[in-house]
Amino acid sequence: MRRGIFVPYFCPAYLLMPLVMWVYTPVKSEILTLQSGNIDDILRNADVALVNFYADWCRFSQMLHPIFEEASNIIQEEYPDKNKVVFARVDCDQHSDIAQRYRISKYPTLKLFRNGMMMKREYRGQRSVTAIADYIRQQKSNPIREIGDLEELKTVDRSKRNIIGFFESKEIDNFRTFEKVANILHDDCVFLAAFGDVAKPERFSGDNVIYRPIGESAPDMVYLGSLTNFDLTFAWTQDKCVPLVREITFENGEELTEEGLPFLILFHLKDDTESLEKFQQEVARQLISEKGTINFLHADCEKFRHPLLHIQKTPADCPVIAIDSFRHMYVFSDFKDLSISGKLKQFVLDLHSGKLHREFHHGPDPTDVAPDQPTEDIISNPPESSFQKLAPSEHRYTILRRDRDEL
């Protein structure tokens, strides 16, 4: 077998070619083939684009092709305007530069784009014609709820983050920017808008947008930038809708592991909001410069009993702070130490410097050991990663093997 060619054990090599040829026989598919010369123009001009990143030799890619094509045919009948919805594919063997650009780590990967911008959440639903078609219909639905009376704002769900816009009409650039932002961030915030006479009491200084955060008593925040500037509006809204400390669940665990960053996790009881608030404050105060090098997360102790047991803890021990490097788990000394200036930051820096891993193999650095304390008695013994098990299943994808430096 040639290197890089995947042949299922039940499929003799001489039968593989007929199988691939059958998979690629389209009925009337208009799936666009993307390459370096056309990808930017095609994606930028599409309201919504679903792109299949595949490899010919991958059996999961082969299985998906006819499903993807049939879903494309159905959706293109419903949205005949070619720029409204685009189905496209990238042969990652032929265009490895594109695969690297979009950080493809498994085949097949289905990523969603809006006006050329790749969405954070890829498609992870069922690989069926109905499921993929329904997914696109959902993406084309209006993400903004129109307010018919300002009294409705008194009943908005304060357990969610709300972005509320007040506009002269729907036919102006300010609202078009707001609509574009809502299309991208509707999974993270609830978007509402009022227009014309309904919005007039809130438009005393012109069109404006406010953020209504979680919590009944939390004050509104007003966007002070230009509403015609998409980059500024998007950056402000994303900052409000995507918290610095995110919750990890079994539903989003796969996508969080695929970001490739180690986890700093607070395990806390669901009703223990005090510990969560303190953790959020200290992350913002000590670790804002580390954003992009580690994911700040919180997890329900009851739901994640297994990772806790992995580090010899139970829900009764919560709140507990730990790092999962995807190789090992390391436990923060004591939640009470969170208030010690710089303690949490040093914990993260020790991960990046390799100190946590070095002490795993060789015991504490000499400068950290008391002169009369035997080193062999205090060598750390962190367990293997628990959250790595939430990574994409090899029964669903061909996972690319990439050597990763141990953290």
JSON list of C-alpha atoms in Angstrom, two decimals, residues 8-97:
[
{"chain": "A", "resi": 8, "resn": "PRO", "atom": "CA", "xyz": [-10.45, -0.49, 4.14]},
{"chain": "A", "resi": 9, "resn": "TYR", "atom": "CA", "xyz": [-9.48, -3.97, 5.33]},
{"chain": "A", "resi": 10, "resn": "PHE", "atom": "CA", "xyz": [-12.58, -5.44, 3.72]},
{"chain": "A", "resi": 11, "resn": "CYS", "atom": "CA", "xyz": [-11.91, -3.81, 0.34]},
{"chain": "A", "resi": 12, "resn": "PRO", "atom": "CA", "xyz": [-9.19, -5.29, -1.91]},
{"chain": "A", "resi": 13, "resn": "ALA", "atom": "CA", "xyz": [-7.03, -2.66, -3.58]},
{"chain": "A", "resi": 14, "resn": "TYR", "atom": "CA", "xyz": [-8.20, -3.62, -7.07]},
{"chain": "A", "resi": 15, "resn": "LEU", "atom": "CA", "xyz": [-11.81, -2.86, -6.04]},
{"chain": "A", "resi": 16, "resn": "LEU", "atom": "CA", "xyz": [-11.09, 0.58, -4.61]},
{"chain": "A", "resi": 17, "resn": "MET", "atom": "CA", "xyz": [-11.04, 2.45, -7.94]},
{"chain": "A", "resi": 18, "resn": "PRO", "atom": "CA", "xyz": [-14.51, 1.31, -9.09]},
{"chain": "A", "resi": 19, "resn": "LEU", "atom": "CA", "xyz": [-15.86, 2.29, -5.68]},
{"chain": "A", "resi": 20, "resn": "VAL", "atom": "CA", "xyz": [-14.39, 5.79, -5.89]},
{"chain": "A", "resi": 21, "resn": "MET", "atom": "CA", "xyz": [-15.67, 6.23, -9.45]},
{"chain": "A", "resi": 22, "resn": "TRP", "atom": "CA", "xyz": [-19.18, 5.26, -8.33]},
{"chain": "A", "resi": 23, "resn": "VAL", "atom": "CA", "xyz": [-19.08, 7.70, -5.43]},
{"chain": "A", "resi": 24, "resn": "TYR", "atom": "CA", "xyz": [-18.10, 10.56, -7.72]},
{"chain": "A", "resi": 25, "resn": "THR", "atom": "CA", "xyz": [-20.86, 10.04, -10.30]},
{"chain": "A", "resi": 26, "resn": "PRO", "atom": "CA", "xyz": [-23.07, 13.15, -9.83]},
{"chain": "A", "resi": 27, "resn": "VAL", "atom": "CA", "xyz": [-26.67, 13.43, -10.97]},
{"chain": "A", "resi": 28, "resn": "LYS", "atom": "CA", "xyz": [-26.93, 17.18, -11.45]},
{"chain": "A", "resi": 29, "resn": "SER", "atom": "CA", "xyz": [-24.81, 18.56, -8.66]},
{"chain": "A", "resi": 30, "resn": "GLU", "atom": "CA", "xyz": [-23.54, 22.12, -8.89]},
{"chain": "A", "resi": 31, "resn": "ILE", "atom": "CA", "xyz": [-20.93, 21.78, -6.19]},
{"chain": "A", "resi": 32, "resn": "LEU", "atom": "CA", "xyz": [-18.10, 24.21, -6.82]},
{"chain": "A", "resi": 33, "resn": "THR", "atom": "CA", "xyz": [-14.51, 23.03, -6.72]},
{"chain": "A", "resi": 34, "resn": "LEU", "atom": "CA", "xyz": [-12.39, 25.47, -4.74]},
{"chain": "A", "resi": 35, "resn": "GLN", "atom": "CA", "xyz": [-8.72, 26.10, -5.34]},
{"chain": "A", "resi": 36, "resn": "SER", "atom": "CA", "xyz": [-6.23, 28.87, -4.60]},
{"chain": "A", "resi": 37, "resn": "GLY", "atom": "CA", "xyz": [-7.25, 30.96, -7.59]},
{"chain": "A", "resi": 38, "resn": "ASN", "atom": "CA", "xyz": [-10.99, 31.14, -6.90]},
{"chain": "A", "resi": 39, "resn": "ILE", "atom": "CA", "xyz": [-11.67, 30.37, -3.25]},
{"chain": "A", "resi": 40, "resn": "ASP", "atom": "CA", "xyz": [-11.62, 33.94, -1.95]},
{"chain": "A", "resi": 41, "resn": "ASP", "atom": "CA", "xyz": [-13.93, 35.35, -4.65]},
{"chain": "A", "resi": 42, "resn": "ILE", "atom": "CA", "xyz": [-16.45, 32.50, -4.39]},
{"chain": "A", "resi": 43, "resn": "LEU", "atom": "CA", "xyz": [-16.68, 32.55, -0.60]},
{"chain": "A", "resi": 44, "resn": "ARG", "atom": "CA", "xyz": [-16.70, 36.34, -0.32]},
{"chain": "A", "resi": 45, "resn": "ASN", "atom": "CA", "xyz": [-19.67, 36.64, -2.70]},
{"chain": "A", "resi": 46, "resn": "ALA", "atom": "CA", "xyz": [-21.73, 33.90, -1.04]},
{"chain": "A", "resi": 47, "resn": "ASP", "atom": "CA", "xyz": [-24.22, 34.74, 1.70]},
{"chain": "A", "resi": 48, "resn": "VAL", "atom": "CA", "xyz": [-23.77, 31.22, 3.06]},
{"chain": "A", "resi": 49, "resn": "ALA", "atom": "CA", "xyz": [-21.28, 28.59, 1.87]},
{"chain": "A", "resi": 50, "resn": "LEU", "atom": "CA", "xyz": [-20.91, 25.04, 3.12]},
{"chain": "A", "resi": 51, "resn": "VAL", "atom": "CA", "xyz": [-17.49, 23.64, 2.20]},
{"chain": "A", "resi": 52, "resn": "ASN", "atom": "CA", "xyz": [-16.54, 19.98, 2.27]},
{"chain": "A", "resi": 53, "resn": "PHE", "atom": "CA", "xyz": [-12.81, 19.52, 2.97]},
{"chain": "A", "resi": 54, "resn": "TYR", "atom": "CA", "xyz": [-12.03, 15.96, 1.89]},
{"chain": "A", "resi": 55, "resn": "ALA", "atom": "CA", "xyz": [-9.42, 13.50, 0.65]},
{"chain": "A", "resi": 56, "resn": "ASP", "atom": "CA", "xyz": [-10.06, 10.95, -2.11]},
{"chain": "A", "resi": 57, "resn": "TRP", "atom": "CA", "xyz": [-8.51, 8.07, -0.18]},
{"chain": "A", "resi": 58, "resn": "CYS", "atom": "CA", "xyz": [-10.58, 8.67, 2.98]},
{"chain": "A", "resi": 59, "resn": "ARG", "atom": "CA", "xyz": [-13.49, 6.23, 3.19]},
{"chain": "A", "resi": 60, "resn": "PHE", "atom": "CA", "xyz": [-15.54, 8.69, 5.27]},
{"chain": "A", "resi": 61, "resn": "SER", "atom": "CA", "xyz": [-15.08, 11.27, 2.51]},
{"chain": "A", "resi": 62, "resn": "GLN", "atom": "CA", "xyz": [-16.21, 8.72, -0.04]},
{"chain": "A", "resi": 63, "resn": "MET", "atom": "CA", "xyz": [-19.33, 7.97, 1.98]},
{"chain": "A", "resi": 64, "resn": "LEU", "atom": "CA", "xyz": [-20.20, 11.65, 2.34]},
{"chain": "A", "resi": 65, "resn": "HIS", "atom": "CA", "xyz": [-19.90, 12.67, -1.33]},
{"chain": "A", "resi": 66, "resn": "PRO", "atom": "CA", "xyz": [-23.30, 11.41, -2.61]},
{"chain": "A", "resi": 67, "resn": "ILE", "atom": "CA", "xyz": [-25.06, 12.69, 0.53]},
{"chain": "A", "resi": 68, "resn": "PHE", "atom": "CA", "xyz": [-23.46, 16.13, 0.18]},
{"chain": "A", "resi": 69, "resn": "GLU", "atom": "CA", "xyz": [-24.39, 16.27, -3.50]},
{"chain": "A", "resi": 70, "resn": "GLU", "atom": "CA", "xyz": [-28.03, 15.35, -2.93]},
{"chain": "A", "resi": 71, "resn": "ALA", "atom": "CA", "xyz": [-28.37, 17.90, -0.13]},
{"chain": "A", "resi": 72, "resn": "SER", "atom": "CA", "xyz": [-26.85, 20.48, -2.47]},
{"chain": "A", "resi": 73, "resn": "ASN", "atom": "CA", "xyz": [-29.43, 19.66, -5.17]},
{"chain": "A", "resi": 74, "resn": "ILE", "atom": "CA", "xyz": [-32.33, 20.07, -2.74]},
{"chain": "A", "resi": 75, "resn": "ILE", "atom": "CA", "xyz": [-31.10, 23.38, -1.31]},
{"chain": "A", "resi": 76, "resn": "GLN", "atom": "CA", "xyz": [-30.24, 24.85, -4.70]},
{"chain": "A", "resi": 77, "resn": "GLU", "atom": "CA", "xyz": [-33.82, 24.26, -5.81]},
{"chain": "A", "resi": 78, "resn": "GLU", "atom": "CA", "xyz": [-35.04, 26.21, -2.77]},
{"chain": "A", "resi": 79, "resn": "TYR", "atom": "CA", "xyz": [-32.43, 28.98, -3.17]},
{"chain": "A", "resi": 80, "resn": "PRO", "atom": "CA", "xyz": [-31.83, 29.28, -6.93]},
{"chain": "A", "resi": 81, "resn": "ASP", "atom": "CA", "xyz": [-29.80, 32.51, -6.55]},
{"chain": "A", "resi": 82, "resn": "LYS", "atom": "CA", "xyz": [-26.25, 31.16, -6.76]},
{"chain": "A", "resi": 83, "resn": "ASN", "atom": "CA", "xyz": [-24.93, 33.74, -4.28]},
{"chain": "A", "resi": 84, "resn": "LYS", "atom": "CA", "xyz": [-27.48, 32.94, -1.57]},
{"chain": "A", "resi": 85, "resn": "VAL", "atom": "CA", "xyz": [-26.21, 29.43, -0.79]},
{"chain": "A", "resi": 86, "resn": "VAL", "atom": "CA", "xyz": [-23.09, 27.76, -2.16]},
{"chain": "A", "resi": 87, "resn": "PHE", "atom": "CA", "xyz": [-22.04, 24.14, -1.75]},
{"chain": "A", "resi": 88, "resn": "ALA", "atom": "CA", "xyz": [-18.33, 23.69, -2.45]},
{"chain": "A", "resi": 89, "resn": "ARG", "atom": "CA", "xyz": [-15.49, 21.26, -1.85]},
{"chain": "A", "resi": 90, "resn": "VAL", "atom": "CA", "xyz": [-11.73, 21.27, -1.45]},
{"chain": "A", "resi": 91, "resn": "ASP", "atom": "CA", "xyz": [-9.48, 18.34, -2.31]},
{"chain": "A", "resi": 92, "resn": "CYS", "atom": "CA", "xyz": [-7.03, 18.69, 0.56]},
{"chain": "A", "resi": 93, "resn": "ASP", "atom": "CA", "xyz": [-4.41, 16.44, -1.05]},
{"chain": "A", "resi": 94, "resn": "GLN", "atom": "CA", "xyz": [-4.33, 18.66, -4.13]},
{"chain": "A", "resi": 95, "resn": "HIS", "atom": "CA", "xyz": [-4.60, 21.91, -2.17]},
{"chain": "A", "resi": 96, "resn": "SER", "atom": "CA", "xyz": [-2.72, 21.39, 1.08]},
{"chain": "A", "resi": 97, "resn": "ASP", "atom": "CA", "xyz": [-2.18, 25.16, 1.38]}
]
